[in-house]
Amino acid sequence: DAGVIQSPRHEVTEMGQEVTLRCKPISGHNSLFWYRQTMMRGLELLIYFNNNVPIDDSGMPEDRFSAKMPNASFSTLKIQPSEPRDSAVYFCASSSDSIEAFFGQGTRLTVV
Amino acid sequence: AQSVTQLGSHVSVSEGALVLLRCNYSSSVPPYLFWYVQYPNQGLQLLLKYTSAATLVKGINGFEAEFKKSETSFHLTKPSAHMSDAAEYFCAVTRGTGSARQLTFGSGTQLTVLP
């Protein structure tokens, strides 16, 4: 299996632009997580899907952030409009039993 | 609420020395506990997990951890450090039940291995 696939690996954008991060979970996994990693705040859970349904989005920082999972093999995290403080590494992870999570390589987002 | 506390944001050991990374958890129910490792510019990789079976858990790369309920601890050890062990290590605990289980991570410990 190719593991969790995230794209792009790096994204540099200007403040105010829309950013879309993509994730393909491991086939057969029914849970998907989006995390954000920064030096100041460490690893934060943003949102969690189970069977394509958002279960807990309490970690989404504000309305500028939105996430979708239209099917079992694809999820997006969108930031609109982006701000410099959104600069971070965003990880997607998937799980087959909501216990052990497998992480993607991450997307390093820089907003200038 | 469940959480983990990692003691020491930076740990340095000499090559060949014992590695000990500390993690304490708080949980109102028996937890599932994990150690993940993150190499530079990489995602997180599972080292080992405790799921209420044996209290001494062996993982990859020679690491192991012992679940001690009386001390609410899940410390990570390796008898002899290698240069390749230099990375950041995260302790994590599950939060919630059933399909709502979610990982909550500690703040991480950066391990440096000195030649």
PDB file of C-alpha atoms in Angstrom:
ATOM      1  CA  ASP A   1       0.000   0.000   0.000  1.00  0.00           C
ATOM      2  CA  ALA A   2       1.276   3.503  -0.811  1.00  0.00           C
ATOM      3  CA  GLY A   3       0.210   4.843   2.560  1.00  0.00           C
ATOM      4  CA  VAL A   4      -1.564   8.123   3.151  1.00  0.00           C
ATOM      5  CA  ILE A   5      -0.863  10.472   0.265  1.00  0.00           C
ATOM      6  CA  GLN A   6      -0.925  14.228   0.689  1.00  0.00           C
ATOM      7  CA  SER A   7      -0.542  16.914  -1.915  1.00  0.00           C
ATOM      8  CA  PRO A   8       1.101  19.241  -2.401  1.00  0.00           C
ATOM      9  CA  ARG A   9       4.160  18.622  -0.211  1.00  0.00           C
ATOM     10  CA  HIS A  10       4.956  22.322  -0.157  1.00  0.00           C
ATOM     11  CA  GLU A  11       2.736  25.316  -0.770  1.00  0.00           C
ATOM     12  CA  VAL A  12       3.696  28.959  -0.737  1.00  0.00           C
ATOM     13  CA  THR A  13       0.898  31.448  -1.166  1.00  0.00           C
ATOM     14  CA  GLU A  14       0.149  35.082  -0.609  1.00  0.00           C
ATOM     15  CA  MET A  15      -2.033  36.314   2.208  1.00  0.00           C
ATOM     16  CA  GLY A  16      -5.675  36.395   1.186  1.00  0.00           C
ATOM     17  CA  GLN A  17      -5.424  33.586  -1.327  1.00  0.00           C
ATOM     18  CA  GLU A  18      -7.377  30.350  -1.104  1.00  0.00           C
ATOM     19  CA  VAL A  19      -5.391  27.236  -0.262  1.00  0.00           C
ATOM     20  CA  THR A  20      -6.565  23.659  -0.741  1.00  0.00           C
ATOM     21  CA  LEU A  21      -4.737  20.726   0.773  1.00  0.00           C
ATOM     22  CA  ARG A  22      -5.522  17.219  -0.406  1.00  0.00           C
ATOM     23  CA  CYS A  23      -5.406  13.805   1.184  1.00  0.00           C
ATOM     24  CA  LYS A  24      -5.905  10.260  -0.045  1.00  0.00           C
ATOM     25  CA  PRO A  25      -6.275   7.860   2.904  1.00  0.00           C
ATOM     26  CA  ILE A  26      -5.210   4.243   2.941  1.00  0.00           C
ATOM     27  CA  SER A  27      -7.726   2.099   1.103  1.00  0.00           C
ATOM     28  CA  GLY A  28     -10.175   0.460   3.498  1.00  0.00           C
ATOM     29  CA  HIS A  29      -9.619   2.916   6.319  1.00  0.00           C
ATOM     30  CA  ASN A  30     -12.816   4.477   7.602  1.00  0.00           C
ATOM     31  CA  SER A  31     -11.437   7.264   9.796  1.00  0.00           C
ATOM     32  CA  LEU A  32      -9.563  10.341   8.622  1.00  0.00           C
ATOM     33  CA  PHE A  33      -7.895  13.053  10.675  1.00  0.00           C
ATOM     34  CA  TRP A  34      -6.432  16.447   9.818  1.00  0.00           C
ATOM     35  CA  TYR A  35      -3.698  17.749  12.136  1.00  0.00           C
ATOM     36  CA  ARG A  36      -1.716  20.978  12.171  1.00  0.00           C
ATOM     37  CA  GLN A  37       1.825  21.140  13.538  1.00  0.00           C
ATOM     38  CA  THR A  38       3.539  24.343  14.630  1.00  0.00           C
ATOM     39  CA  MET A  39       6.473  25.089  16.899  1.00  0.00           C
ATOM     40  CA  MET A  40       4.277  27.058  19.264  1.00  0.00           C
ATOM     41  CA  ARG A  41       1.277  24.743  19.543  1.00  0.00           C
ATOM     42  CA  GLY A  42       2.648  21.322  18.611  1.00  0.00           C
ATOM     43  CA  LEU A  43       0.267  18.829  17.002  1.00  0.00           C
ATOM     44  CA  GLU A  44      -3.351  19.934  17.009  1.00  0.00           C
ATOM     45  CA  LEU A  45      -6.293  17.890  15.782  1.00  0.00           C
ATOM     46  CA  LEU A  46      -8.351  20.043  13.449  1.00  0.00           C
ATOM     47  CA  ILE A  47     -11.129  17.705  12.350  1.00  0.00           C
ATOM     48  CA  TYR A  48     -11.998  14.028  12.361  1.00  0.00           C
ATOM     49  CA  PHE A  49     -14.144  12.088   9.891  1.00  0.00           C
ATOM     50  CA  ASN A  50     -15.624   8.648  10.355  1.00  0.00           C
ATOM     51  CA  ASN A  51     -17.194   6.945   7.339  1.00  0.00           C
ATOM     52  CA  ASN A  52     -16.910  10.266   5.461  1.00  0.00           C
ATOM     53  CA  VAL A  53     -18.948  12.122   8.080  1.00  0.00           C
ATOM     54  CA  PRO A  54     -17.365  14.886  10.181  1.00  0.00           C
ATOM     55  CA  ILE A  55     -17.510  13.754  13.790  1.00  0.00           C
ATOM     56  CA  ASP A  56     -15.598  16.467  15.591  1.00  0.00           C
ATOM     57  CA  ASP A  57     -14.521  19.783  14.076  1.00  0.00           C
ATOM     58  CA  SER A  58     -13.960  21.570  17.370  1.00  0.00           C
ATOM     59  CA  GLY A  59     -10.288  21.990  16.532  1.00  0.00           C
ATOM     60  CA  MET A  60     -10.906  24.006  13.374  1.00  0.00           C
ATOM     61  CA  PRO A  61      -9.498  27.424  14.281  1.00  0.00           C
ATOM     62  CA  GLU A  62     -12.125  29.603  12.621  1.00  0.00           C
ATOM     63  CA  ASP A  63     -14.554  29.876   9.770  1.00  0.00           C
ATOM     64  CA  ARG A  64     -11.761  30.436   7.284  1.00  0.00           C
ATOM     65  CA  PHE A  65     -11.026  26.714   7.600  1.00  0.00           C
ATOM     66  CA  SER A  66     -13.258  24.068   6.063  1.00  0.00           C
ATOM     67  CA  ALA A  67     -12.819  20.360   5.370  1.00  0.00           C
ATOM     68  CA  LYS A  68     -14.707  17.928   3.207  1.00  0.00           C
ATOM     69  CA  MET A  69     -14.655  14.221   2.562  1.00  0.00           C
ATOM     70  CA  PRO A  70     -16.823  13.581  -0.502  1.00  0.00           C
ATOM     71  CA  ASN A  71     -15.914   9.892  -0.618  1.00  0.00           C
ATOM     72  CA  ALA A  72     -13.862   7.294   1.213  1.00  0.00           C
ATOM     73  CA  SER A  73     -10.743   7.931  -0.835  1.00  0.00           C
ATOM     74  CA  PHE A  74     -10.404  11.709  -0.777  1.00  0.00           C
ATOM     75  CA  SER A  75     -10.479  14.639   1.602  1.00  0.00           C
ATOM     76  CA  THR A  76      -9.657  18.329   1.328  1.00  0.00           C
ATOM     77  CA  LEU A  77      -8.780  21.020   3.827  1.00  0.00           C
ATOM     78  CA  LYS A  78      -9.413  24.526   2.557  1.00  0.00           C
ATOM     79  CA  ILE A  79      -8.301  27.838   3.978  1.00  0.00           C
ATOM     80  CA  GLN A  80      -9.986  30.932   2.565  1.00  0.00           C
ATOM     81  CA  PRO A  81      -8.655  33.559   2.926  1.00  0.00           C
ATOM     82  CA  SER A  82      -5.238  32.441   4.110  1.00  0.00           C
ATOM     83  CA  GLU A  83      -3.221  34.424   6.660  1.00  0.00           C
ATOM     84  CA  PRO A  84       0.472  34.304   7.652  1.00  0.00           C
ATOM     85  CA  ARG A  85      -0.441  32.712  10.995  1.00  0.00           C
ATOM     86  CA  ASP A  86      -1.784  29.714   9.091  1.00  0.00           C
ATOM     87  CA  SER A  87       1.774  28.800   8.132  1.00  0.00           C
ATOM     88  CA  ALA A  88       2.376  25.298   9.484  1.00  0.00           C
ATOM     89  CA  VAL A  89       2.743  21.676   8.486  1.00  0.00           C
ATOM     90  CA  TYR A  90      -0.622  20.039   7.918  1.00  0.00           C
ATOM     91  CA  PHE A  91      -0.877  16.287   8.323  1.00  0.00           C
ATOM     92  CA  CYS A  92      -3.560  13.917   7.236  1.00  0.00           C
ATOM     93  CA  ALA A  93      -3.891  10.539   8.945  1.00  0.00           C
ATOM     94  CA  SER A  94      -6.179   7.569   8.458  1.00  0.00           C
ATOM     95  CA  SER A  95      -7.209   4.624  10.577  1.00  0.00           C
ATOM     96  CA  SER A  96      -9.167   1.422  10.148  1.00  0.00           C
ATOM     97  CA  ASP A  97     -10.316   1.159  13.741  1.00  0.00           C
ATOM     98  CA  SER A  98      -9.888   4.651  15.150  1.00  0.00           C
ATOM     99  CA  ILE A  99      -7.044   3.360  17.308  1.00  0.00           C
ATOM    100  CA  GLU A 100      -3.809   3.367  15.325  1.00  0.00           C
ATOM    101  CA  ALA A 101      -3.405   6.248  12.894  1.00  0.00           C
ATOM    102  CA  PHE A 102      -1.157   6.241   9.840  1.00  0.00           C
ATOM    103  CA  PHE A 103       0.203   9.619   8.830  1.00  0.00           C
ATOM    104  CA  GLY A 104       0.973  11.165   5.489  1.00  0.00           C
ATOM    105  CA  GLN A 105       4.172  13.083   4.783  1.00  0.00           C
ATOM    106  CA  GLY A 106       2.500  16.391   5.428  1.00  0.00           C
ATOM    107  CA  THR A 107       2.031  19.634   3.516  1.00  0.00           C
ATOM    108  CA  ARG A 108       4.263  22.512   4.530  1.00  0.00           C
ATOM    109  CA  LEU A 109       2.229  25.686   4.045  1.00  0.00           C
ATOM    110  CA  THR A 110       3.844  29.091   3.985  1.00  0.00           C
ATOM    111  CA  VAL A 111       1.625  32.159   3.734  1.00  0.00           C
ATOM    112  CA  VAL A 112       3.521  35.346   2.936  1.00  0.00           C
TER     113      VAL A 112
ATOM    114  CA  ALA B   1     -10.563  14.222  29.476  1.00  0.00           C
ATOM    115  CA  GLN B   2      -7.446  12.352  28.475  1.00  0.00           C
ATOM    116  CA  SER B   3      -4.035  13.936  27.994  1.00  0.00           C
ATOM    117  CA  VAL B   4      -0.342  13.156  28.000  1.00  0.00           C
ATOM    118  CA  THR B   5       2.613  15.053  29.417  1.00  0.00           C
ATOM    119  CA  GLN B   6       6.095  14.537  28.069  1.00  0.00           C
ATOM    120  CA  LEU B   7       8.816  15.507  30.517  1.00  0.00           C
ATOM    121  CA  GLY B   8      11.739  17.179  28.793  1.00  0.00           C
ATOM    122  CA  SER B   9      11.404  18.849  25.432  1.00  0.00           C
ATOM    123  CA  HIS B  10      15.036  18.009  24.604  1.00  0.00           C
ATOM    124  CA  VAL B  11      17.050  14.952  25.603  1.00  0.00           C
ATOM    125  CA  SER B  12      20.677  14.317  24.654  1.00  0.00           C
ATOM    126  CA  VAL B  13      22.432  10.971  25.005  1.00  0.00           C
ATOM    127  CA  SER B  14      25.733   9.589  23.817  1.00  0.00           C
ATOM    128  CA  GLU B  15      25.793   6.916  21.162  1.00  0.00           C
ATOM    129  CA  GLY B  16      25.502   3.547  22.896  1.00  0.00           C
ATOM    130  CA  ALA B  17      23.884   4.987  26.015  1.00  0.00           C
ATOM    131  CA  LEU B  18      20.431   4.242  27.366  1.00  0.00           C
ATOM    132  CA  VAL B  19      17.564   6.253  25.922  1.00  0.00           C
ATOM    133  CA  LEU B  20      14.745   7.161  28.324  1.00  0.00           C
ATOM    134  CA  LEU B  21      11.917   9.414  27.187  1.00  0.00           C
ATOM    135  CA  ARG B  22       9.217  10.109  29.742  1.00  0.00           C
ATOM    136  CA  CYS B  23       5.470  10.212  29.268  1.00  0.00           C
ATOM    137  CA  ASN B  24       2.721  10.471  31.855  1.00  0.00           C
ATOM    138  CA  TYR B  25      -0.942  10.241  31.019  1.00  0.00           C
ATOM    139  CA  SER B  26      -4.177  11.223  32.627  1.00  0.00           C
ATOM    140  CA  SER B  27      -7.210   9.184  31.792  1.00  0.00           C
ATOM    141  CA  SER B  28     -10.522   8.447  33.407  1.00  0.00           C
ATOM    142  CA  VAL B  29     -10.743   5.096  31.629  1.00  0.00           C
ATOM    143  CA  PRO B  30      -8.107   2.532  30.641  1.00  0.00           C
ATOM    144  CA  PRO B  31      -6.273   4.233  27.808  1.00  0.00           C
ATOM    145  CA  TYR B  32      -4.644   3.174  24.604  1.00  0.00           C
ATOM    146  CA  LEU B  33      -1.156   4.678  24.504  1.00  0.00           C
ATOM    147  CA  PHE B  34       1.262   5.193  21.657  1.00  0.00           C
ATOM    148  CA  TRP B  35       4.735   6.405  20.842  1.00  0.00           C
ATOM    149  CA  TYR B  36       5.350   7.963  17.443  1.00  0.00           C
ATOM    150  CA  VAL B  37       8.634   9.125  15.917  1.00  0.00           C
ATOM    151  CA  GLN B  38       9.076  11.984  13.472  1.00  0.00           C
ATOM    152  CA  TYR B  39      12.236  12.355  11.417  1.00  0.00           C
ATOM    153  CA  PRO B  40      13.001  15.751   9.840  1.00  0.00           C
ATOM    154  CA  ASN B  41      10.561  16.707   7.101  1.00  0.00           C
ATOM    155  CA  GLN B  42       8.652  13.457   7.525  1.00  0.00           C
ATOM    156  CA  GLY B  43       5.289  12.385   8.859  1.00  0.00           C
ATOM    157  CA  LEU B  44       4.796  10.536  12.120  1.00  0.00           C
ATOM    158  CA  GLN B  45       5.616   6.844  12.255  1.00  0.00           C
ATOM    159  CA  LEU B  46       4.255   4.482  14.892  1.00  0.00           C
ATOM    160  CA  LEU B  47       6.946   3.025  17.160  1.00  0.00           C
ATOM    161  CA  LEU B  48       4.708   1.006  19.451  1.00  0.00           C
ATOM    162  CA  LYS B  49       1.296   0.891  21.070  1.00  0.00           C
ATOM    163  CA  TYR B  50      -0.301  -0.310  24.285  1.00  0.00           C
ATOM    164  CA  THR B  51      -3.841  -1.630  23.988  1.00  0.00           C
ATOM    165  CA  SER B  52      -4.393  -3.257  27.419  1.00  0.00           C
ATOM    166  CA  ALA B  53      -2.590  -6.498  26.639  1.00  0.00           C
ATOM    167  CA  ALA B  54       0.984  -6.999  27.892  1.00  0.00           C
ATOM    168  CA  THR B  55       2.253  -4.083  29.948  1.00  0.00           C
ATOM    169  CA  LEU B  56       5.717  -4.257  28.366  1.00  0.00           C
ATOM    170  CA  VAL B  57       5.396  -3.374  24.716  1.00  0.00           C
ATOM    171  CA  LYS B  58       8.145  -3.896  22.170  1.00  0.00           C
ATOM    172  CA  GLY B  59       8.283  -1.738  19.095  1.00  0.00           C
ATOM    173  CA  ILE B  60      10.399  -1.159  16.048  1.00  0.00           C
ATOM    174  CA  ASN B  61      14.081  -0.179  16.013  1.00  0.00           C
ATOM    175  CA  GLY B  62      14.737  -1.736  19.438  1.00  0.00           C
ATOM    176  CA  PHE B  63      12.429   0.562  21.390  1.00  0.00           C
ATOM    177  CA  GLU B  64      10.109  -0.603  24.132  1.00  0.00           C
ATOM    178  CA  ALA B  65       7.758   0.968  26.649  1.00  0.00           C
ATOM    179  CA  GLU B  66       6.192  -0.172  29.887  1.00  0.00           C
ATOM    180  CA  PHE B  67       2.678   0.714  30.949  1.00  0.00           C
ATOM    181  CA  LYS B  68       2.601   1.401  34.691  1.00  0.00           C
ATOM    182  CA  LYS B  69      -0.902   2.093  35.892  1.00  0.00           C
ATOM    183  CA  SER B  70       0.202   2.926  39.453  1.00  0.00           C
ATOM    184  CA  GLU B  71       2.481   5.650  38.110  1.00  0.00           C
ATOM    185  CA  THR B  72       0.258   6.624  35.138  1.00  0.00           C
ATOM    186  CA  SER B  73       3.381   6.381  33.026  1.00  0.00           C
ATOM    187  CA  PHE B  74       4.363   5.007  29.637  1.00  0.00           C
ATOM    188  CA  HIS B  75       8.071   5.765  29.316  1.00  0.00           C
ATOM    189  CA  LEU B  76       9.971   4.878  26.151  1.00  0.00           C
ATOM    190  CA  THR B  77      13.366   3.176  26.408  1.00  0.00           C
ATOM    191  CA  LYS B  78      16.110   1.787  24.228  1.00  0.00           C
ATOM    192  CA  PRO B  79      19.187   0.106  25.721  1.00  0.00           C
ATOM    193  CA  SER B  80      21.711   1.539  23.278  1.00  0.00           C
ATOM    194  CA  ALA B  81      21.232   4.699  21.244  1.00  0.00           C
ATOM    195  CA  HIS B  82      22.214   4.899  17.586  1.00  0.00           C
ATOM    196  CA  MET B  83      22.891   8.056  15.638  1.00  0.00           C
ATOM    197  CA  SER B  84      19.894   7.190  13.477  1.00  0.00           C
ATOM    198  CA  ASP B  85      17.596   7.502  16.533  1.00  0.00           C
ATOM    199  CA  ALA B  86      17.935  11.272  16.463  1.00  0.00           C
ATOM    200  CA  ALA B  87      14.398  12.517  15.868  1.00  0.00           C
ATOM    201  CA  GLU B  88      11.380  13.920  17.654  1.00  0.00           C
ATOM    202  CA  TYR B  89       9.277  11.507  19.682  1.00  0.00           C
ATOM    203  CA  PHE B  90       5.624  11.946  20.553  1.00  0.00           C
ATOM    204  CA  CYS B  91       3.564  10.161  23.173  1.00  0.00           C
ATOM    205  CA  ALA B  92      -0.154   9.950  22.424  1.00  0.00           C
ATOM    206  CA  VAL B  93      -3.352   8.740  24.060  1.00  0.00           C
ATOM    207  CA  THR B  94      -6.740   7.971  22.628  1.00  0.00           C
ATOM    208  CA  ARG B  95      -9.638  10.183  23.532  1.00  0.00           C
ATOM    209  CA  GLY B  96     -13.243   9.154  23.299  1.00  0.00           C
ATOM    210  CA  THR B  97     -14.827   5.764  22.777  1.00  0.00           C
ATOM    211  CA  GLY B  98     -15.764   3.579  19.821  1.00  0.00           C
ATOM    212  CA  SER B  99     -15.751   5.384  16.528  1.00  0.00           C
ATOM    213  CA  ALA B 100     -15.042   8.676  18.278  1.00  0.00           C
ATOM    214  CA  ARG B 101     -11.588   7.628  19.433  1.00  0.00           C
ATOM    215  CA  GLN B 102      -9.075  10.349  18.604  1.00  0.00           C
ATOM    216  CA  LEU B 103      -5.376  10.681  19.300  1.00  0.00           C
ATOM    217  CA  THR B 104      -4.189  13.430  21.615  1.00  0.00           C
ATOM    218  CA  PHE B 105      -0.447  14.089  21.380  1.00  0.00           C
ATOM    219  CA  GLY B 106       2.079  15.279  23.891  1.00  0.00           C
ATOM    220  CA  SER B 107       4.306  18.227  23.103  1.00  0.00           C
ATOM    221  CA  GLY B 108       7.142  16.044  21.845  1.00  0.00           C
ATOM    222  CA  THR B 109      10.718  15.313  22.921  1.00  0.00           C
ATOM    223  CA  GLN B 110      13.613  16.050  20.595  1.00  0.00           C
ATOM    224  CA  LEU B 111      16.261  13.353  20.971  1.00  0.00           C
ATOM    225  CA  THR B 112      19.853  14.219  20.102  1.00  0.00           C
ATOM    226  CA  VAL B 113      22.446  11.455  19.896  1.00  0.00           C
ATOM    227  CA  LEU B 114      26.016  12.573  20.449  1.00  0.00           C
ATOM    228  CA  PRO B 115      28.938  10.738  18.845  1.00  0.00           C
TER     229      PRO B 115
END
